[in-house]
PDB file of C-alpha atoms and ligand atoms in Angstrom:
ATOM      1  CA  MET A   1      26.897 183.256-106.477  1.00  0.00           C
ATOM      2  CA  ASP A   2      27.958 180.286-108.574  1.00  0.00           C
ATOM      3  CA  ILE A   3      28.134 181.905-111.986  1.00  0.00           C
ATOM      4  CA  LEU A   4      27.967 178.676-114.002  1.00  0.00           C
ATOM      5  CA  ILE A   5      24.980 177.321-112.093  1.00  0.00           C
ATOM      6  CA  TRP A   6      23.138 180.633-112.246  1.00  0.00           C
ATOM      7  CA  LYS A   7      23.740 180.918-115.975  1.00  0.00           C
ATOM      8  CA  GLU A   8      22.447 177.408-116.572  1.00  0.00           C
ATOM      9  CA  HIS A   9      19.261 178.094-114.589  1.00  0.00           C
ATOM     10  CA  LEU A  10      18.589 181.353-116.420  1.00  0.00           C
ATOM     11  CA  ALA A  11      19.152 179.841-119.869  1.00  0.00           C
ATOM     12  CA  HIS A  12      15.493 178.879-120.452  1.00  0.00           C
ATOM     13  CA  LEU A  13      14.277 182.469-120.180  1.00  0.00           C
ATOM     14  CA  PRO A  14      13.757 184.468-123.403  1.00  0.00           C
ATOM     15  CA  LEU A  15      16.501 186.967-122.582  1.00  0.00           C
ATOM     16  CA  GLY A  16      19.378 188.391-124.634  1.00  0.00           C
ATOM     17  CA  ASP A  17      22.928 187.926-123.410  1.00  0.00           C
ATOM     18  CA  ILE A  18      23.359 187.085-119.733  1.00  0.00           C
ATOM     19  CA  HIS A  19      26.329 188.648-117.915  1.00  0.00           C
ATOM     20  CA  LEU A  20      27.039 187.578-114.343  1.00  0.00           C
ATOM     21  CA  TYR A  21      29.829 189.120-112.260  1.00  0.00           C
ATOM     22  CA  PRO A  22      31.190 188.670-108.734  1.00  0.00           C
ATOM     23  CA  GLU A  23      31.683 192.457-108.487  1.00  0.00           C
ATOM     24  CA  VAL A  24      31.079 195.529-110.648  1.00  0.00           C
ATOM     25  CA  ASN A  25      30.944 199.274-110.058  1.00  0.00           C
ATOM     26  CA  SER A  26      27.256 199.419-110.991  1.00  0.00           C
ATOM     27  CA  THR A  27      25.225 196.954-113.045  1.00  0.00           C
ATOM     28  CA  ASN A  28      23.535 199.945-114.728  1.00  0.00           C
ATOM     29  CA  LEU A  29      26.932 201.285-115.854  1.00  0.00           C
ATOM     30  CA  VAL A  30      27.956 197.842-117.126  1.00  0.00           C
ATOM     31  CA  ALA A  31      24.636 197.598-118.980  1.00  0.00           C
ATOM     32  CA  GLU A  32      25.326 200.964-120.653  1.00  0.00           C
ATOM     33  CA  GLU A  33      28.667 199.577-121.835  1.00  0.00           C
ATOM     34  CA  LYS A  34      26.907 196.490-123.176  1.00  0.00           C
ATOM     35  CA  ILE A  35      24.462 198.713-125.097  1.00  0.00           C
ATOM     36  CA  LYS A  36      27.422 200.514-126.705  1.00  0.00           C
ATOM     37  CA  GLU A  37      28.705 197.059-127.719  1.00  0.00           C
ATOM     38  CA  SER A  38      25.287 196.340-129.348  1.00  0.00           C
ATOM     39  CA  ALA A  39      23.885 194.021-126.676  1.00  0.00           C
ATOM     40  CA  PRO A  40      20.750 192.246-127.903  1.00  0.00           C
ATOM     41  CA  PRO A  41      17.373 193.253-126.422  1.00  0.00           C
ATOM     42  CA  PHE A  42      16.475 191.826-123.014  1.00  0.00           C
ATOM     43  CA  SER A  43      20.128 191.309-122.091  1.00  0.00           C
ATOM     44  CA  LEU A  44      20.729 190.987-118.391  1.00  0.00           C
ATOM     45  CA  VAL A  45      23.583 192.110-116.137  1.00  0.00           C
ATOM     46  CA  VAL A  46      23.726 190.693-112.611  1.00  0.00           C
ATOM     47  CA  ALA A  47      26.376 191.259-109.953  1.00  0.00           C
ATOM     48  CA  ASP A  48      26.989 189.722-106.571  1.00  0.00           C
ATOM     49  CA  SER A  49      28.255 193.051-105.220  1.00  0.00           C
ATOM     50  CA  GLN A  50      28.539 196.654-106.394  1.00  0.00           C
ATOM     51  CA  THR A  51      31.226 199.140-105.430  1.00  0.00           C
ATOM     52  CA  GLU A  52      29.365 202.192-106.788  1.00  0.00           C
ATOM     53  CA  GLY A  53      25.737 201.064-106.940  1.00  0.00           C
ATOM     54  CA  LYS A  54      23.568 203.937-108.119  1.00  0.00           C
ATOM     55  CA  GLY A  55      20.393 205.198-106.524  1.00  0.00           C
ATOM     56  CA  ARG A  56      18.253 207.947-107.984  1.00  0.00           C
ATOM     57  CA  LEU A  57      19.481 211.553-108.219  1.00  0.00           C
ATOM     58  CA  GLY A  58      23.123 210.679-107.631  1.00  0.00           C
ATOM     59  CA  ARG A  59      22.451 208.739-104.432  1.00  0.00           C
ATOM     60  CA  THR A  60      24.229 205.468-103.608  1.00  0.00           C
ATOM     61  CA  TRP A  61      22.759 201.973-103.457  1.00  0.00           C
ATOM     62  CA  ILE A  62      24.626 199.503-101.265  1.00  0.00           C
ATOM     63  CA  THR A  63      24.951 195.875-102.441  1.00  0.00           C
ATOM     64  CA  ARG A  64      27.057 193.608-100.233  1.00  0.00           C
ATOM     65  CA  ALA A  65      28.377 190.356-101.670  1.00  0.00           C
ATOM     66  CA  GLY A  66      26.177 187.330-101.224  1.00  0.00           C
ATOM     67  CA  THR A  67      23.258 189.197 -99.651  1.00  0.00           C
ATOM     68  CA  ALA A  68      21.143 190.793-102.349  1.00  0.00           C
ATOM     69  CA  LEU A  69      20.013 190.935-105.949  1.00  0.00           C
ATOM     70  CA  ALA A  70      21.503 193.632-108.148  1.00  0.00           C
ATOM     71  CA  LEU A  71      20.449 193.446-111.761  1.00  0.00           C
ATOM     72  CA  SER A  72      20.073 195.602-114.840  1.00  0.00           C
ATOM     73  CA  TRP A  73      17.849 194.704-117.757  1.00  0.00           C
ATOM     74  CA  ILE A  74      18.341 196.191-121.230  1.00  0.00           C
ATOM     75  CA  LEU A  75      15.278 197.179-123.246  1.00  0.00           C
ATOM     76  CA  TYR A  76      14.938 198.749-126.677  1.00  0.00           C
ATOM     77  CA  PRO A  77      11.280 199.753-126.815  1.00  0.00           C
ATOM     78  CA  GLU A  78       9.996 199.457-130.376  1.00  0.00           C
ATOM     79  CA  PRO A  79       9.456 202.831-132.067  1.00  0.00           C
ATOM     80  CA  GLY A  80       6.246 204.523-131.025  1.00  0.00           C
ATOM     81  CA  ARG A  81       5.618 202.227-128.043  1.00  0.00           C
ATOM     82  CA  LEU A  82       6.720 204.718-125.409  1.00  0.00           C
ATOM     83  CA  GLN A  83       6.188 208.433-125.923  1.00  0.00           C
ATOM     84  CA  PRO A  84       7.401 211.114-123.501  1.00  0.00           C
ATOM     85  CA  GLU A  85       3.810 211.232-122.132  1.00  0.00           C
ATOM     86  CA  THR A  86       3.697 207.501-121.393  1.00  0.00           C
ATOM     87  CA  LEU A  87       7.230 207.101-120.149  1.00  0.00           C
ATOM     88  CA  GLY A  88       5.993 207.351-116.559  1.00  0.00           C
ATOM     89  CA  ILE A  89       4.439 203.917-117.018  1.00  0.00           C
ATOM     90  CA  LEU A  90       7.886 202.422-117.445  1.00  0.00           C
ATOM     91  CA  SER A  91       8.846 203.441-113.906  1.00  0.00           C
ATOM     92  CA  GLY A  92       6.119 201.094-112.665  1.00  0.00           C
ATOM     93  CA  LEU A  93       7.373 198.026-114.516  1.00  0.00           C
ATOM     94  CA  ALA A  94      10.052 196.828-112.095  1.00  0.00           C
ATOM     95  CA  PRO A  95       8.195 197.611-108.860  1.00  0.00           C
ATOM     96  CA  VAL A  96       5.068 195.851-110.140  1.00  0.00           C
ATOM     97  CA  ALA A  97       7.099 192.807-111.223  1.00  0.00           C
ATOM     98  CA  VAL A  98       8.993 192.604-107.916  1.00  0.00           C
ATOM     99  CA  ALA A  99       5.966 193.299-105.706  1.00  0.00           C
ATOM    100  CA  GLU A 100       3.915 190.691-107.547  1.00  0.00           C
ATOM    101  CA  VAL A 101       6.587 188.031-107.004  1.00  0.00           C
ATOM    102  CA  LEU A 102       6.854 188.932-103.322  1.00  0.00           C
ATOM    103  CA  GLN A 103       3.090 188.719-102.876  1.00  0.00           C
ATOM    104  CA  GLU A 104       2.446 185.596-104.924  1.00  0.00           C
ATOM    105  CA  LYS A 105       5.543 183.475-104.282  1.00  0.00           C
ATOM    106  CA  TYR A 106       6.529 184.582-100.783  1.00  0.00           C
ATOM    107  CA  SER A 107       3.170 185.701 -99.291  1.00  0.00           C
ATOM    108  CA  LEU A 108       4.729 189.045 -98.372  1.00  0.00           C
ATOM    109  CA  GLU A 109       2.526 192.125 -98.188  1.00  0.00           C
ATOM    110  CA  ALA A 110       4.582 194.127-100.641  1.00  0.00           C
ATOM    111  CA  GLU A 111       3.459 197.621-101.586  1.00  0.00           C
ATOM    112  CA  ILE A 112       4.798 200.223-103.986  1.00  0.00           C
ATOM    113  CA  LYS A 113       5.844 203.613-102.725  1.00  0.00           C
ATOM    114  CA  TRP A 114       5.373 205.718-105.852  1.00  0.00           C
ATOM    115  CA  PRO A 115       7.157 205.955-108.106  1.00  0.00           C
ATOM    116  CA  ASN A 116       9.274 202.873-107.690  1.00  0.00           C
ATOM    117  CA  ASP A 117      10.241 201.632-104.243  1.00  0.00           C
ATOM    118  CA  VAL A 118       8.965 198.303-102.972  1.00  0.00           C
ATOM    119  CA  LEU A 119       8.017 198.341 -99.309  1.00  0.00           C
ATOM    120  CA  ILE A 120       7.258 195.577 -96.839  1.00  0.00           C
ATOM    121  CA  GLU A 121       5.912 196.537 -93.428  1.00  0.00           C
ATOM    122  CA  GLY A 122       6.431 200.148 -94.518  1.00  0.00           C
ATOM    123  CA  LYS A 123      10.179 199.625 -95.027  1.00  0.00           C
ATOM    124  CA  LYS A 124      12.127 199.580 -98.262  1.00  0.00           C
ATOM    125  CA  ALA A 125      12.985 196.098 -99.537  1.00  0.00           C
ATOM    126  CA  ALA A 126      13.798 197.006-103.136  1.00  0.00           C
ATOM    127  CA  GLY A 127      14.730 200.070-105.148  1.00  0.00           C
ATOM    128  CA  VAL A 128      14.575 200.722-108.870  1.00  0.00           C
ATOM    129  CA  LEU A 129      16.583 203.006-111.101  1.00  0.00           C
ATOM    130  CA  VAL A 130      15.413 203.571-114.671  1.00  0.00           C
ATOM    131  CA  ASP A 131      18.013 205.076-117.009  1.00  0.00           C
ATOM    132  CA  VAL A 132      16.476 206.143-120.324  1.00  0.00           C
ATOM    133  CA  ARG A 133      18.164 207.397-123.491  1.00  0.00           C
ATOM    134  CA  TRP A 134      16.342 209.409-126.122  1.00  0.00           C
ATOM    135  CA  ASN A 135      16.652 210.298-129.734  1.00  0.00           C
ATOM    136  CA  GLY A 136      14.311 213.223-130.267  1.00  0.00           C
ATOM    137  CA  CYS A 137      10.920 212.078-128.984  1.00  0.00           C
ATOM    138  CA  GLU A 138      11.726 208.362-129.209  1.00  0.00           C
ATOM    139  CA  VAL A 139      13.146 206.248-126.414  1.00  0.00           C
ATOM    140  CA  THR A 140      16.107 204.378-127.894  1.00  0.00           C
ATOM    141  CA  ASP A 141      17.183 202.288-124.937  1.00  0.00           C
ATOM    142  CA  VAL A 142      16.340 201.694-121.319  1.00  0.00           C
ATOM    143  CA  VAL A 143      18.337 200.200-118.480  1.00  0.00           C
ATOM    144  CA  LEU A 144      16.092 198.987-115.722  1.00  0.00           C
ATOM    145  CA  GLY A 145      18.154 198.617-112.547  1.00  0.00           C
ATOM    146  CA  ILE A 146      16.739 196.685-109.630  1.00  0.00           C
ATOM    147  CA  GLY A 147      18.219 196.141-106.182  1.00  0.00           C
ATOM    148  CA  VAL A 148      16.536 193.791-103.716  1.00  0.00           C
ATOM    149  CA  ASN A 149      17.606 193.201-100.110  1.00  0.00           C
ATOM    150  CA  VAL A 150      17.468 189.442 -99.638  1.00  0.00           C
ATOM    151  CA  SER A 151      19.366 188.407 -96.497  1.00  0.00           C
ATOM    152  CA  ARG A 152      19.481 190.419 -93.264  1.00  0.00           C
ATOM    153  CA  GLU A 153      23.089 191.420 -93.970  1.00  0.00           C
ATOM    154  CA  SER A 154      21.952 193.269 -97.108  1.00  0.00           C
ATOM    155  CA  VAL A 155      20.354 196.056 -95.086  1.00  0.00           C
ATOM    156  CA  PRO A 156      22.779 198.951 -94.596  1.00  0.00           C
ATOM    157  CA  PRO A 157      23.165 200.478 -91.123  1.00  0.00           C
ATOM    158  CA  PRO A 158      20.575 203.167 -90.267  1.00  0.00           C
ATOM    159  CA  GLU A 159      23.062 206.036 -90.657  1.00  0.00           C
ATOM    160  CA  GLU A 160      23.406 205.122 -94.365  1.00  0.00           C
ATOM    161  CA  LEU A 161      19.651 205.174 -94.992  1.00  0.00           C
ATOM    162  CA  ASN A 162      17.285 207.984 -95.941  1.00  0.00           C
ATOM    163  CA  PHE A 163      14.290 205.700 -95.328  1.00  0.00           C
ATOM    164  CA  PRO A 164      13.848 202.574 -93.139  1.00  0.00           C
ATOM    165  CA  ALA A 165      14.901 199.370 -94.899  1.00  0.00           C
ATOM    166  CA  ILE A 166      14.153 195.657 -94.550  1.00  0.00           C
ATOM    167  CA  SER A 167      15.279 192.397 -96.126  1.00  0.00           C
ATOM    168  CA  LEU A 168      13.059 189.694 -97.580  1.00  0.00           C
ATOM    169  CA  GLU A 169      14.428 187.052 -95.224  1.00  0.00           C
ATOM    170  CA  GLU A 170      13.659 189.214 -92.205  1.00  0.00           C
ATOM    171  CA  ALA A 171      10.124 189.851 -93.468  1.00  0.00           C
ATOM    172  CA  ALA A 172       9.464 186.251 -94.514  1.00  0.00           C
ATOM    173  CA  GLY A 173      11.175 184.660 -91.512  1.00  0.00           C
ATOM    174  CA  ARG A 174      12.866 182.091 -93.705  1.00  0.00           C
ATOM    175  CA  GLU A 175      15.723 181.638 -96.132  1.00  0.00           C
ATOM    176  CA  ILE A 176      15.210 182.829 -99.680  1.00  0.00           C
ATOM    177  CA  SER A 177      17.206 181.648-102.688  1.00  0.00           C
ATOM    178  CA  ARG A 178      18.539 184.601-104.678  1.00  0.00           C
ATOM    179  CA  LEU A 179      18.613 182.486-107.827  1.00  0.00           C
ATOM    180  CA  ASP A 180      14.944 181.454-107.504  1.00  0.00           C
ATOM    181  CA  LEU A 181      14.029 185.063-106.808  1.00  0.00           C
ATOM    182  CA  LEU A 182      15.977 186.274-109.845  1.00  0.00           C
ATOM    183  CA  ILE A 183      14.219 183.783-112.132  1.00  0.00           C
ATOM    184  CA  GLN A 184      10.800 184.730-110.730  1.00  0.00           C
ATOM    185  CA  VAL A 185      11.495 188.460-111.079  1.00  0.00           C
ATOM    186  CA  MET A 186      12.672 188.027-114.686  1.00  0.00           C
ATOM    187  CA  GLU A 187       9.559 185.983-115.543  1.00  0.00           C
ATOM    188  CA  SER A 188       7.369 188.672-114.027  1.00  0.00           C
ATOM    189  CA  LEU A 189       9.279 191.462-115.818  1.00  0.00           C
ATOM    190  CA  LEU A 190       8.890 189.688-119.164  1.00  0.00           C
ATOM    191  CA  LYS A 191       5.162 189.209-118.572  1.00  0.00           C
ATOM    192  CA  TRP A 192       4.496 192.812-117.546  1.00  0.00           C
ATOM    193  CA  TYR A 193       6.735 194.347-120.195  1.00  0.00           C
ATOM    194  CA  SER A 194       4.548 192.709-122.842  1.00  0.00           C
ATOM    195  CA  ARG A 195       1.442 194.198-121.162  1.00  0.00           C
ATOM    196  CA  LEU A 196       2.888 197.585-120.293  1.00  0.00           C
ATOM    197  CA  VAL A 197       0.537 199.678-122.379  1.00  0.00           C
ATOM    198  CA  GLU A 198      -2.596 197.703-121.447  1.00  0.00           C
ATOM    199  CA  PRO A 199      -4.919 199.311-118.874  1.00  0.00           C
ATOM    200  CA  SER A 200      -4.533 196.236-116.651  1.00  0.00           C
ATOM    201  CA  PHE A 201      -0.914 197.204-115.970  1.00  0.00           C
ATOM    202  CA  VAL A 202      -1.756 200.537-114.361  1.00  0.00           C
ATOM    203  CA  GLN A 203      -4.649 198.888-112.497  1.00  0.00           C
ATOM    204  CA  VAL A 204      -2.293 196.367-110.915  1.00  0.00           C
ATOM    205  CA  TRP A 205       0.242 199.088-110.095  1.00  0.00           C
ATOM    206  CA  ASP A 206      -2.559 201.131-108.513  1.00  0.00           C
ATOM    207  CA  SER A 207      -3.749 198.135-106.483  1.00  0.00           C
ATOM    208  CA  MET A 208      -0.262 197.813-104.980  1.00  0.00           C
ATOM    209  CA  LEU A 209       0.104 201.486-104.113  1.00  0.00           C
ATOM    210  CA  ALA A 210       1.175 202.358-100.559  1.00  0.00           C
ATOM    211  CA  TYR A 211      -0.425 205.191 -98.534  1.00  0.00           C
ATOM    212  CA  LYS A 212      -3.777 205.195-100.377  1.00  0.00           C
ATOM    213  CA  GLY A 213      -6.060 207.728 -98.674  1.00  0.00           C
ATOM    214  CA  GLN A 214      -3.194 209.001 -96.527  1.00  0.00           C
ATOM    215  CA  GLN A 215      -1.594 212.453 -96.528  1.00  0.00           C
ATOM    216  CA  VAL A 216       1.767 212.588 -98.256  1.00  0.00           C
ATOM    217  CA  LYS A 217       4.234 215.254 -99.206  1.00  0.00           C
ATOM    218  CA  LEU A 218       6.147 215.303-102.489  1.00  0.00           C
ATOM    219  CA  THR A 219       9.533 216.953-102.373  1.00  0.00           C
ATOM    220  CA  THR A 220      12.358 217.720-104.778  1.00  0.00           C
ATOM    221  CA  GLU A 221      15.793 219.088-103.968  1.00  0.00           C
ATOM    222  CA  ARG A 222      14.229 222.531-104.313  1.00  0.00           C
ATOM    223  CA  GLY A 223      11.565 221.916-101.654  1.00  0.00           C
ATOM    224  CA  VAL A 224       7.968 220.742-101.348  1.00  0.00           C
ATOM    225  CA  ARG A 225       6.244 220.233-104.726  1.00  0.00           C
ATOM    226  CA  GLY A 226       2.872 219.091-103.506  1.00  0.00           C
ATOM    227  CA  GLN A 227       0.884 217.668-100.654  1.00  0.00           C
ATOM    228  CA  GLY A 228      -2.413 215.834-100.397  1.00  0.00           C
ATOM    229  CA  LYS A 229      -4.161 212.520 -99.945  1.00  0.00           C
ATOM    230  CA  VAL A 230      -3.089 209.715-102.249  1.00  0.00           C
ATOM    231  CA  VAL A 231      -5.865 208.912-104.742  1.00  0.00           C
ATOM    232  CA  GLY A 232      -4.031 206.523-107.078  1.00  0.00           C
ATOM    233  CA  ILE A 233      -2.042 206.109-110.274  1.00  0.00           C
ATOM    234  CA  SER A 234      -3.417 207.690-113.428  1.00  0.00           C
ATOM    235  CA  GLU A 235      -3.318 206.009-116.841  1.00  0.00           C
ATOM    236  CA  ASP A 236       0.029 207.664-117.705  1.00  0.00           C
ATOM    237  CA  GLY A 237       1.742 206.453-114.517  1.00  0.00           C
ATOM    238  CA  SER A 238       1.532 209.761-112.676  1.00  0.00           C
ATOM    239  CA  LEU A 239       0.454 209.978-109.049  1.00  0.00           C
ATOM    240  CA  VAL A 240      -2.870 211.643-108.267  1.00  0.00           C
ATOM    241  CA  LEU A 241      -3.217 213.556-105.000  1.00  0.00           C
ATOM    242  CA  ILE A 242      -6.310 215.338-103.724  1.00  0.00           C
ATOM    243  CA  SER A 243      -6.021 218.517-101.681  1.00  0.00           C
ATOM    244  CA  GLU A 244      -8.187 219.363 -98.681  1.00  0.00           C
ATOM    245  CA  ALA A 245     -10.182 221.666-100.987  1.00  0.00           C
ATOM    246  CA  GLY A 246     -10.956 218.632-103.188  1.00  0.00           C
ATOM    247  CA  GLN A 247      -8.636 219.609-106.037  1.00  0.00           C
ATOM    248  CA  GLU A 248      -6.967 216.659-107.802  1.00  0.00           C
ATOM    249  CA  THR A 249      -3.424 217.127-109.143  1.00  0.00           C
ATOM    250  CA  LYS A 250      -1.255 214.725-111.137  1.00  0.00           C
ATOM    251  CA  TYR A 251       2.475 214.460-110.495  1.00  0.00           C
ATOM    252  CA  HIS A 252       5.067 212.977-112.835  1.00  0.00           C
ATOM    253  CA  SER A 253       7.922 211.111-111.194  1.00  0.00           C
ATOM    254  CA  GLY A 254      11.041 212.994-112.396  1.00  0.00           C
ATOM    255  CA  GLU A 255      13.011 214.071-109.360  1.00  0.00           C
ATOM    256  CA  ILE A 256      10.253 213.645-106.823  1.00  0.00           C
ATOM    257  CA  GLN A 257      10.481 211.909-103.442  1.00  0.00           C
ATOM    258  CA  LEU A 258       7.387 210.880-101.530  1.00  0.00           C
ATOM    259  CA  ARG A 259       7.022 210.975 -97.747  1.00  0.00           C
ATOM    260  CA  LEU A 260       4.102 210.192 -95.458  1.00  0.00           C
ATOM    261  CA  VAL A 261       2.973 213.233 -93.504  1.00  0.00           C
ATOM    262  CA  ASP A 262       3.162 212.645 -89.763  1.00  0.00           C
ATOM    263  CA  ARG A 263       0.006 214.156 -88.329  1.00  0.00           C
ATOM    264  CA  SER A 264       0.517 213.014 -84.754  1.00  0.00           C
TER     265      SER A 264
HETATM  266  C1  BT5 B   1      16.838 203.625-105.405  1.00  0.00           C
HETATM  267  O1  BT5 B   1      17.340 204.892-105.297  1.00  0.00           O
HETATM  268  O2  BT5 B   1      16.122 203.080-104.618  1.00  0.00           O
HETATM  269  C2  BT5 B   1      17.318 202.910-106.661  1.00  0.00           C
HETATM  270  C3  BT5 B   1      18.219 201.784-106.308  1.00  0.00           C
HETATM  271  C4  BT5 B   1      18.570 200.986-107.544  1.00  0.00           C
HETATM  272  C5  BT5 B   1      19.646 199.995-107.244  1.00  0.00           C
HETATM  273  C6  BT5 B   1      19.892 199.080-108.391  1.00  0.00           C
HETATM  274  S1  BT5 B   1      20.948 197.779-107.950  1.00  0.00           S
HETATM  275  C7  BT5 B   1      21.125 197.309-109.610  1.00  0.00           C
HETATM  276  C8  BT5 B   1      21.196 198.583-110.406  1.00  0.00           C
HETATM  277  N1  BT5 B   1      22.556 199.050-110.539  1.00  0.00           N
HETATM  278  C9  BT5 B   1      22.731 200.222-109.898  1.00  0.00           C
HETATM  279  O3  BT5 B   1      23.822 200.831-109.842  1.00  0.00           O
HETATM  280  N2  BT5 B   1      21.587 200.613-109.342  1.00  0.00           N
HETATM  281  C10 BT5 B   1      20.508 199.699-109.630  1.00  0.00           C
HETATM  282  P1  BT5 B   1      16.900 205.927-104.184  1.00  0.00           P
HETATM  283  O4  BT5 B   1      15.412 205.982-104.078  1.00  0.00           O
HETATM  284  O5  BT5 B   1      17.626 207.158-104.558  1.00  0.00           O
HETATM  285  O6  BT5 B   1      17.455 205.333-102.845  1.00  0.00           O
HETATM  286  C11 BT5 B   1      18.809 205.431-102.536  1.00  0.00           C
HETATM  287  C12 BT5 B   1      18.909 205.620-101.046  1.00  0.00           C
HETATM  288  O7  BT5 B   1      18.475 204.408-100.409  1.00  0.00           O
HETATM  289  C13 BT5 B   1      20.312 205.860-100.535  1.00  0.00           C
HETATM  290  O8  BT5 B   1      20.612 207.234-100.490  1.00  0.00           O
HETATM  291  C14 BT5 B   1      20.285 205.239 -99.134  1.00  0.00           C
HETATM  292  O9  BT5 B   1      19.758 206.170 -98.202  1.00  0.00           O
HETATM  293  C15 BT5 B   1      19.273 204.116 -99.279  1.00  0.00           C
HETATM  294  N3  BT5 B   1      19.902 202.807 -99.515  1.00  0.00           N
HETATM  295  C16 BT5 B   1      21.122 202.522-100.005  1.00  0.00           C
HETATM  296  N4  BT5 B   1      21.292 201.193-100.098  1.00  0.00           N
HETATM  297  C17 BT5 B   1      20.156 200.629 -99.645  1.00  0.00           C
HETATM  298  C18 BT5 B   1      19.711 199.285 -99.486  1.00  0.00           C
HETATM  299  N5  BT5 B   1      20.463 198.238 -99.826  1.00  0.00           N
HETATM  300  N6  BT5 B   1      18.464 199.086 -98.986  1.00  0.00           N
HETATM  301  C19 BT5 B   1      17.662 200.116 -98.645  1.00  0.00           C
HETATM  302  N7  BT5 B   1      18.022 201.419 -98.770  1.00  0.00           N
HETATM  303  C20 BT5 B   1      19.254 201.657 -99.269  1.00  0.00           C
END
């Protein structure tokens, strides 16, 4: 990653400060530091590699130098824009932005495994970590962390994975510029952030949903939370499943993991 060249190419985007690093512990942790130092809205932290990349629920995200995108975007939602009930929508922002870029710019059949993994050919190509801070009922700041596997070397060995993974270059069968991808993802994030509370956002998220009509199981660390056929995303960003008895239930993302039920 040539920091000067990357910075120059990102300069036209309506972002806050842009911080690019060869290596950090986690771009989300660096972004939290930047918030404490009063980073302006839409500031961006990007790293070529992470030594302690964070996944959800204390898991680890592996980012090897020169192979992937690891970025964190700082948002300060204006008061009243996101309530606790609509916060689920925010978890769709990054996957929708990334999946749209992959579909439109790279002709990849990207899908979203609710709440926020991006799959290609049923394997994980990108993961998203949303860190939110509250003051009472108001969201004060959000760090949207996105990791995308770009070159084949970005994919960790199978023993390090809890779900099959893939890189964009493997799926596309060609080289992909990480800088171009970063610019496209930021453009898409900016577009969808401005439309987050419009019904069209959830419709697009729903149209990208993986496993529609298939049986899935939702689990937490404490066991199975629910099971049923995937119906879609509801207007608050929750996942709707239908049971065999025809009962529809909504699930909020929180600590949930989704897995396809193997009926063979
Ligand atoms: C995620 O967690 O998918 C969220 C990943 C977010 C990473 C970004 S990178 C920039 C920003 N800064 C950070 O520190 N984090 C964010 P989760 O669903 O919990 O998946 C984590 C699990 O995926 C791990 O336990 C591994 O099994 C697997 N994994 C680790 N690295 C991977 C990779 N590069 N590709 C695919 N799977 C991976």
